[in-house]
């Protein structure tokens, strides 16, 4: 099964030939990995090799960090309680532990027992009973994750790095591109964007923020320099029962999908792993607490509810709302 899956992933690589943009060579490598479509666009010399190396790295990271791919190191951690020998698992675990502390537990690495209970690992979603949720919340609350001498240990609930792995992967790819001498690139891993350097034509990078309604529509565009832009949204994975929407970002304190009015959170800061973890945690914390923490950490944000788009001060000059969004949402700055 694993072989077939790897083959499908390999076949799904789509590399676009080098062409010219703004006077520089540009090359895009694409693949499906980490449960999402990934593209790496590289400008300048050596673009093709550097971008293709990124798709190879993505596959390696998926093989290690996937919570569903049997044989991954994360599955070993969940099955046996400890795991070592990988290249990425211990680093991701350390980052996840830091994030849990930073967000006062809103980001919870030992969340998989709850995520699984709601069925957000496959296609059979269901609303668990109150007792099942209460038992899983207690298990998660009393769980621990630790790293010692490169070995990752867990006790209690199962671990899931879905809220941070793509951001972490974007940073690994960025390091690989820097090492290859790349001076300008965009990494896009399903809602996790990392830009490197400056576009060869000197204009800012334009990063779209998806509309919750989907269909490729945008709420607006952010003009940014070198940074990470990461979005978490309740529209990405969800199901509806009796008219109520249940989505994949779970509040560890009560075991339910967060229900605080937010439909998407975008975080802009230097590093993609931090932005990824914060976007998930901010979703759980709600806009007020999240804004406090973002200000403390120097991260910029865009919060979206059903009728408002809240743009933080630092993005005021950088965010251009889409024409349709202007009609559908109040846009609030500051
Ligand atoms: P993201 O799209 O980065 O917000 O990640 C969402 C994924 O993170 C979910 O599909 C779960 O696998 C996982 N997750 C859900 N709730 C939490 C939470 N409170 N803390 C950490 N990870 C979570
Ligand atoms: Mg995240």
CSV table of C-alpha atoms and ligand atoms in Angstrom, one decimal:
chain,number,residue,atom,x,y,z
A,1,UNK,CA,0.0,0.0,0.0
A,2,UNK,CA,2.8,2.4,1.0
A,3,UNK,CA,4.6,1.6,-2.3
A,4,UNK,CA,1.5,2.3,-4.3
A,5,UNK,CA,1.0,5.6,-2.4
A,6,UNK,CA,4.6,6.6,-3.0
A,7,UNK,CA,4.2,5.8,-6.7
A,8,UNK,CA,1.0,7.9,-6.9
A,9,UNK,CA,2.8,10.8,-5.2
A,10,UNK,CA,5.8,10.4,-7.5
A,11,UNK,CA,3.6,10.4,-10.6
A,12,UNK,CA,1.9,13.4,-9.4
A,13,UNK,CA,5.1,15.5,-9.7
A,14,UNK,CA,4.6,18.0,-12.3
A,15,UNK,CA,7.6,20.1,-13.2
A,16,UNK,CA,7.1,23.1,-15.4
A,17,UNK,CA,10.0,23.9,-17.8
A,18,UNK,CA,12.1,26.9,-17.1
A,19,UNK,CA,10.9,30.1,-18.7
A,20,UNK,CA,11.6,33.8,-18.3
A,21,UNK,CA,9.9,36.2,-16.0
A,22,UNK,CA,11.2,39.7,-15.3
A,23,UNK,CA,14.3,38.8,-17.2
A,24,UNK,CA,15.2,35.9,-15.0
A,25,UNK,CA,14.8,32.1,-15.4
A,26,UNK,CA,11.8,30.8,-13.4
A,27,UNK,CA,11.0,27.2,-12.8
A,28,UNK,CA,8.1,25.6,-10.8
A,29,UNK,CA,8.1,22.1,-9.3
A,30,UNK,CA,4.8,20.7,-8.0
A,31,UNK,CA,3.7,17.6,-6.1
A,32,UNK,CA,1.1,16.3,-3.8
A,33,UNK,CA,2.6,15.7,-0.4
A,34,UNK,CA,1.5,16.2,3.3
A,35,UNK,CA,-2.1,15.9,2.2
A,36,UNK,CA,-2.0,19.0,0.1
A,37,UNK,CA,-0.7,20.3,-3.2
A,38,UNK,CA,2.7,21.9,-3.0
A,39,UNK,CA,4.6,24.1,-5.4
A,40,UNK,CA,8.0,25.6,-5.3
A,41,UNK,CA,8.8,28.4,-7.8
A,42,UNK,CA,12.5,29.3,-8.1
A,43,UNK,CA,14.0,32.2,-10.0
A,44,UNK,CA,17.5,32.5,-11.4
A,45,UNK,CA,20.4,30.1,-12.1
A,46,UNK,CA,20.1,26.5,-10.9
A,47,UNK,CA,16.4,27.0,-10.4
A,48,UNK,CA,15.4,23.6,-11.8
A,49,UNK,CA,17.8,21.5,-9.6
A,50,UNK,CA,17.0,23.5,-6.5
A,51,UNK,CA,13.2,23.2,-7.0
A,52,UNK,CA,13.3,19.5,-7.8
A,53,UNK,CA,15.4,18.9,-4.7
A,54,UNK,CA,12.5,20.5,-2.7
A,55,UNK,CA,10.0,17.9,-3.9
A,56,UNK,CA,12.4,15.1,-2.9
A,57,UNK,CA,12.7,16.7,0.6
A,58,UNK,CA,8.9,17.0,0.9
A,59,UNK,CA,8.5,13.3,0.2
A,60,UNK,CA,11.1,12.4,2.8
A,61,UNK,CA,9.4,14.6,5.4
A,62,UNK,CA,6.0,13.2,4.6
A,63,UNK,CA,7.4,9.6,5.0
A,64,UNK,CA,8.6,10.6,8.5
A,65,UNK,CA,5.9,13.0,9.8
A,66,UNK,CA,2.6,11.6,8.3
A,67,UNK,CA,0.2,10.5,11.0
A,68,UNK,CA,-1.7,8.3,8.6
A,69,UNK,CA,1.1,6.7,6.4
A,70,UNK,CA,1.8,3.4,8.1
A,71,UNK,CA,5.5,3.0,8.5
A,72,UNK,CA,6.1,6.7,9.3
A,73,UNK,CA,8.2,7.6,12.3
A,74,UNK,CA,5.3,9.5,13.7
A,75,UNK,CA,3.2,6.3,13.5
A,76,UNK,CA,5.9,4.5,15.3
A,77,UNK,CA,5.8,7.1,18.1
A,78,UNK,CA,2.1,6.7,18.3
A,79,UNK,CA,2.3,2.9,18.4
A,80,UNK,CA,5.3,2.4,20.7
A,81,UNK,CA,5.5,5.5,22.7
A,82,UNK,CA,9.0,6.5,21.5
A,83,UNK,CA,10.8,7.0,18.2
A,84,UNK,CA,14.2,7.9,17.1
A,85,UNK,CA,16.5,7.9,14.1
A,86,UNK,CA,14.7,10.3,11.9
A,87,UNK,CA,16.0,13.5,10.4
A,88,UNK,CA,12.9,15.7,11.2
A,89,UNK,CA,10.7,14.2,13.9
A,90,UNK,CA,12.7,15.4,17.0
A,91,UNK,CA,13.0,18.9,15.6
A,92,UNK,CA,9.3,19.2,14.9
A,93,UNK,CA,8.5,17.8,18.3
A,94,UNK,CA,10.7,20.4,19.9
A,95,UNK,CA,9.0,23.1,18.0
A,96,UNK,CA,5.6,21.7,18.9
A,97,UNK,CA,6.5,21.7,22.6
A,98,UNK,CA,7.7,25.3,22.4
A,99,UNK,CA,4.4,26.3,20.7
A,100,UNK,CA,2.3,24.6,23.3
A,101,UNK,CA,4.1,26.6,26.0
A,102,UNK,CA,3.9,29.9,23.9
A,103,UNK,CA,0.2,29.6,23.3
A,104,UNK,CA,-0.8,28.4,26.8
A,105,UNK,CA,-1.9,25.0,25.5
A,106,UNK,CA,-4.1,26.3,22.6
A,107,UNK,CA,-1.6,24.5,20.3
A,108,UNK,CA,-1.6,20.9,21.6
A,109,UNK,CA,0.7,18.3,19.9
A,110,UNK,CA,-1.1,15.4,21.7
A,111,UNK,CA,-4.4,16.2,19.9
A,112,UNK,CA,-4.6,13.2,17.7
A,113,UNK,CA,-6.8,11.2,20.0
A,114,UNK,CA,-9.4,14.0,19.7
A,115,UNK,CA,-8.8,14.6,15.9
A,116,UNK,CA,-9.3,10.8,15.3
A,117,UNK,CA,-12.4,10.6,17.5
A,118,UNK,CA,-14.1,13.2,15.2
A,119,UNK,CA,-12.9,11.3,12.2
A,120,UNK,CA,-10.7,14.0,10.8
A,121,UNK,CA,-8.1,11.5,9.7
A,122,UNK,CA,-10.1,9.8,7.0
A,123,UNK,CA,-13.5,10.3,5.3
A,124,UNK,CA,-15.8,9.0,8.0
A,125,UNK,CA,-16.7,12.0,10.1
A,126,UNK,CA,-19.0,11.7,13.1
A,127,UNK,CA,-20.1,13.7,16.1
A,128,UNK,CA,-18.8,11.7,19.2
A,129,UNK,CA,-20.8,11.3,22.3
A,130,UNK,CA,-20.2,13.8,25.2
A,131,UNK,CA,-18.7,10.9,27.3
A,132,UNK,CA,-16.3,10.0,24.5
A,133,UNK,CA,-15.2,13.6,24.2
A,134,UNK,CA,-14.8,14.1,27.9
A,135,UNK,CA,-12.7,11.0,28.2
A,136,UNK,CA,-10.5,12.1,25.3
A,137,UNK,CA,-10.1,15.6,26.7
A,138,UNK,CA,-8.9,14.1,30.0
A,139,UNK,CA,-6.5,11.8,28.1
A,140,UNK,CA,-5.1,14.8,26.1
A,141,UNK,CA,-4.9,17.0,29.3
A,142,UNK,CA,-2.8,14.4,31.1
A,143,UNK,CA,-0.5,13.6,28.1
A,144,UNK,CA,3.1,14.6,27.6
A,145,UNK,CA,5.5,14.9,24.7
A,146,UNK,CA,9.3,15.2,25.2
A,147,UNK,CA,12.6,14.9,23.4
A,148,UNK,CA,15.8,13.7,25.0
A,149,UNK,CA,19.0,13.0,23.1
A,150,UNK,CA,17.2,13.0,19.8
A,151,UNK,CA,14.6,10.4,21.0
A,152,UNK,CA,10.9,11.5,21.0
A,153,UNK,CA,8.7,10.2,23.8
A,154,UNK,CA,5.0,10.5,24.3
A,155,UNK,CA,2.8,9.4,27.2
A,156,UNK,CA,-1.0,9.3,27.0
A,157,UNK,CA,-2.8,10.7,23.9
A,158,UNK,CA,-1.7,10.3,20.3
A,159,UNK,CA,0.4,12.9,18.6
A,160,UNK,CA,-0.4,14.9,15.4
A,161,UNK,CA,1.9,17.5,13.9
A,162,UNK,CA,-0.7,18.5,11.3
A,163,UNK,CA,-0.9,22.0,12.7
A,164,UNK,CA,2.8,22.7,12.3
A,165,UNK,CA,4.4,20.2,9.8
A,166,UNK,CA,3.8,22.2,6.6
A,167,UNK,CA,5.3,25.3,8.1
A,168,UNK,CA,8.2,23.4,9.4
A,169,UNK,CA,8.6,21.8,5.9
A,170,UNK,CA,8.6,25.3,4.3
A,171,UNK,CA,11.5,26.3,6.5
A,172,UNK,CA,13.5,23.1,5.6
A,173,UNK,CA,12.9,23.8,1.9
A,174,UNK,CA,13.9,27.5,2.3
A,175,UNK,CA,17.2,26.3,3.9
A,176,UNK,CA,17.8,23.9,1.0
A,177,UNK,CA,17.2,26.7,-1.5
A,178,UNK,CA,19.5,29.1,0.3
A,179,UNK,CA,22.2,26.4,0.4
A,180,UNK,CA,21.8,26.0,-3.4
A,181,UNK,CA,22.5,29.7,-3.8
A,182,UNK,CA,18.9,30.6,-4.8
A,183,UNK,CA,18.1,34.3,-4.3
A,184,UNK,CA,14.4,34.4,-5.0
A,185,UNK,CA,11.7,31.8,-4.6
A,186,UNK,CA,8.1,31.2,-3.4
A,187,UNK,CA,7.3,28.0,-1.5
A,188,UNK,CA,3.6,27.2,-1.3
A,189,UNK,CA,2.4,24.2,0.8
A,190,UNK,CA,-1.4,24.3,1.0
A,191,UNK,CA,-2.0,27.6,2.8
A,192,UNK,CA,1.6,27.9,4.0
A,193,UNK,CA,3.6,30.4,2.0
A,194,UNK,CA,7.2,31.2,2.4
A,195,UNK,CA,8.9,33.8,0.2
A,196,UNK,CA,12.7,34.1,-0.2
A,197,UNK,CA,14.5,37.2,-1.4
A,198,UNK,CA,13.1,39.7,-3.8
A,199,UNK,CA,11.3,39.1,-7.0
A,200,UNK,CA,13.7,39.7,-9.9
A,201,UNK,CA,11.6,42.6,-11.3
A,202,UNK,CA,11.8,44.3,-7.9
A,203,UNK,CA,8.0,44.2,-7.2
A,204,UNK,CA,6.7,42.8,-3.9
A,205,UNK,CA,5.4,39.2,-3.7
A,206,UNK,CA,1.6,39.1,-4.0
A,207,UNK,CA,0.0,36.5,-1.7
A,208,UNK,CA,-3.7,35.8,-2.0
A,209,UNK,CA,-5.9,35.1,1.0
A,210,UNK,CA,-8.5,32.5,0.1
A,211,UNK,CA,-12.2,33.3,0.5
A,212,UNK,CA,-13.9,30.8,2.9
A,213,UNK,CA,-16.4,30.2,0.1
A,214,UNK,CA,-13.7,28.4,-1.9
A,215,UNK,CA,-13.7,28.0,-5.6
A,216,UNK,CA,-10.3,29.7,-5.9
A,217,UNK,CA,-11.9,33.0,-4.9
A,218,UNK,CA,-9.8,35.5,-2.9
A,219,UNK,CA,-10.6,37.8,0.0
A,220,UNK,CA,-7.7,40.0,-1.0
A,221,UNK,CA,-4.0,40.1,-1.7
A,222,UNK,CA,-1.1,40.9,0.6
A,223,UNK,CA,2.0,42.6,-0.8
A,224,UNK,CA,4.9,41.3,1.2
A,225,UNK,CA,8.7,41.1,1.2
A,226,UNK,CA,10.6,38.0,2.5
A,227,UNK,CA,8.4,36.4,5.1
A,228,UNK,CA,6.0,33.6,5.9
A,229,UNK,CA,2.2,33.9,5.3
A,230,UNK,CA,0.2,31.0,6.8
A,231,UNK,CA,-3.6,30.6,6.8
A,232,UNK,CA,-5.7,28.2,9.0
A,233,UNK,CA,-9.4,28.0,8.0
A,234,UNK,CA,-12.5,26.1,9.2
A,235,UNK,CA,-13.5,25.8,5.5
A,236,UNK,CA,-10.5,23.5,4.8
A,237,UNK,CA,-11.8,20.3,6.4
A,238,UNK,CA,-15.3,20.0,7.9
A,239,UNK,CA,-18.6,18.3,7.9
A,240,UNK,CA,-22.2,19.4,8.7
A,241,UNK,CA,-24.7,17.6,10.9
A,242,UNK,CA,-28.2,19.0,11.4
A,243,UNK,CA,-27.1,22.3,9.9
A,244,UNK,CA,-24.1,22.7,12.3
A,245,UNK,CA,-20.6,22.8,10.9
A,246,UNK,CA,-17.8,20.8,12.6
A,247,UNK,CA,-14.3,21.6,11.5
A,248,UNK,CA,-10.8,20.2,12.0
A,249,UNK,CA,-9.3,22.7,14.5
A,250,UNK,CA,-10.1,21.4,18.0
A,251,UNK,CA,-10.1,23.3,21.3
A,252,UNK,CA,-8.1,21.0,23.6
A,253,UNK,CA,-9.9,22.4,26.6
A,254,UNK,CA,-13.3,21.1,25.7
A,255,UNK,CA,-12.6,18.7,22.8
A,256,UNK,CA,-15.0,20.4,20.3
A,257,UNK,CA,-14.1,22.2,17.0
A,258,UNK,CA,-13.6,25.9,18.0
A,259,UNK,CA,-16.7,27.9,17.8
A,260,UNK,CA,-15.7,31.6,18.4
A,261,UNK,CA,-16.9,33.1,15.1
A,262,UNK,CA,-13.5,32.9,13.3
A,263,UNK,CA,-13.6,31.3,9.8
A,264,UNK,CA,-9.9,32.0,9.0
A,265,UNK,CA,-6.8,33.3,10.5
A,266,UNK,CA,-3.7,34.4,8.6
A,267,UNK,CA,-0.4,35.0,10.3
A,268,UNK,CA,2.5,36.9,8.8
A,269,UNK,CA,5.9,36.6,10.5
A,270,UNK,CA,9.5,35.6,9.6
A,271,UNK,CA,9.4,31.9,10.1
A,272,UNK,CA,6.8,29.5,8.6
A,273,UNK,CA,6.8,27.0,11.4
A,274,UNK,CA,6.0,29.7,13.9
A,275,UNK,CA,3.3,31.2,11.6
A,276,UNK,CA,1.8,27.7,11.0
A,277,UNK,CA,1.6,26.9,14.7
A,278,UNK,CA,0.3,30.3,15.6
A,279,UNK,CA,-2.4,30.3,13.0
A,280,UNK,CA,-3.8,27.0,14.4
A,281,UNK,CA,-3.5,28.3,18.0
A,282,UNK,CA,-4.9,31.7,17.2
A,283,UNK,CA,-8.0,29.9,15.8
A,284,UNK,CA,-8.4,28.2,19.1
A,285,UNK,CA,-7.7,31.3,21.2
A,286,UNK,CA,-10.2,33.6,19.4
A,287,UNK,CA,-9.5,37.1,18.1
A,288,UNK,CA,-9.0,39.0,21.3
A,289,UNK,CA,-6.5,36.7,23.1
A,290,UNK,CA,-4.8,35.9,19.7
A,291,UNK,CA,-4.3,39.7,19.0
A,292,UNK,CA,-2.7,40.1,22.4
A,293,UNK,CA,-0.3,37.3,21.8
A,294,UNK,CA,0.4,38.4,18.2
A,295,UNK,CA,1.3,41.9,19.4
A,296,UNK,CA,3.7,40.4,22.0
A,297,UNK,CA,5.4,38.3,19.4
A,298,UNK,CA,5.5,40.9,16.6
A,299,UNK,CA,3.3,38.8,14.3
A,300,UNK,CA,0.8,40.4,11.9
A,301,UNK,CA,-2.6,39.0,11.4
A,302,UNK,CA,-5.8,38.9,9.3
A,303,UNK,CA,-8.8,37.5,11.1
A,304,UNK,CA,-11.9,36.6,9.1
A,305,UNK,CA,-15.4,36.1,10.5
A,306,UNK,CA,-18.6,35.6,8.6
A,307,UNK,CA,-18.9,39.4,8.0
A,308,UNK,CA,-15.7,41.1,9.0
A,309,UNK,CA,-12.0,41.1,7.9
A,310,UNK,CA,-9.8,42.4,10.7
A,311,UNK,CA,-6.4,43.5,9.4
A,312,UNK,CA,-3.6,44.3,11.9
A,313,UNK,CA,-1.8,47.6,11.8
A,314,UNK,CA,1.4,46.4,10.2
A,315,UNK,CA,-0.6,45.0,7.2
A,316,UNK,CA,-2.7,48.1,6.6
A,317,UNK,CA,-0.7,49.4,3.6
A,318,UNK,CA,-0.1,45.8,2.3
A,319,UNK,CA,-3.6,44.4,2.1
A,320,UNK,CA,-5.8,45.1,-0.9
A,321,UNK,CA,-9.3,43.6,-0.5
A,322,UNK,CA,-10.9,41.9,-3.5
A,323,UNK,CA,-13.7,44.0,-5.0
A,324,UNK,CA,-16.4,41.3,-4.1
A,325,UNK,CA,-15.1,41.0,-0.6
A,326,UNK,CA,-15.5,44.8,-0.1
A,327,UNK,CA,-19.2,44.3,-0.7
A,328,UNK,CA,-19.5,41.2,1.6
A,329,UNK,CA,-17.3,42.1,4.5
A,330,UNK,CA,-16.7,45.1,6.8
A,331,UNK,CA,-12.9,45.7,6.6
A,332,UNK,CA,-11.5,46.8,10.0
A,333,UNK,CA,-7.9,48.0,10.3
A,334,UNK,CA,-5.9,48.1,13.5
B,1,LIG,P1,-3.7,23.9,10.4
B,1,LIG,O1,-4.4,23.8,9.0
B,1,LIG,O2,-2.3,24.3,10.3
B,1,LIG,O3,-4.5,24.9,11.3
B,1,LIG,O4,-3.8,22.5,11.1
B,1,LIG,C1,-5.0,21.8,11.4
B,1,LIG,C2,-4.6,20.5,11.8
B,1,LIG,O5,-3.9,20.6,13.1
B,1,LIG,C3,-5.8,19.6,12.1
B,1,LIG,O6,-6.2,18.9,10.9
B,1,LIG,C4,-5.2,18.6,13.1
B,1,LIG,O7,-4.5,17.6,12.5
B,1,LIG,C5,-4.3,19.5,13.9
B,1,LIG,N1,-5.0,20.2,15.1
B,1,LIG,C6,-6.3,20.4,15.3
B,1,LIG,N2,-6.5,21.1,16.4
B,1,LIG,C7,-5.2,21.4,17.0
B,1,LIG,C8,-4.8,22.0,18.1
B,1,LIG,N3,-5.6,22.6,19.0
B,1,LIG,N4,-3.4,22.1,18.3
B,1,LIG,C9,-2.6,21.5,17.4
B,1,LIG,N5,-3.0,20.9,16.3
B,1,LIG,C10,-4.3,20.8,16.1
B,2,LIG,MG1,-1.1,25.5,11.5
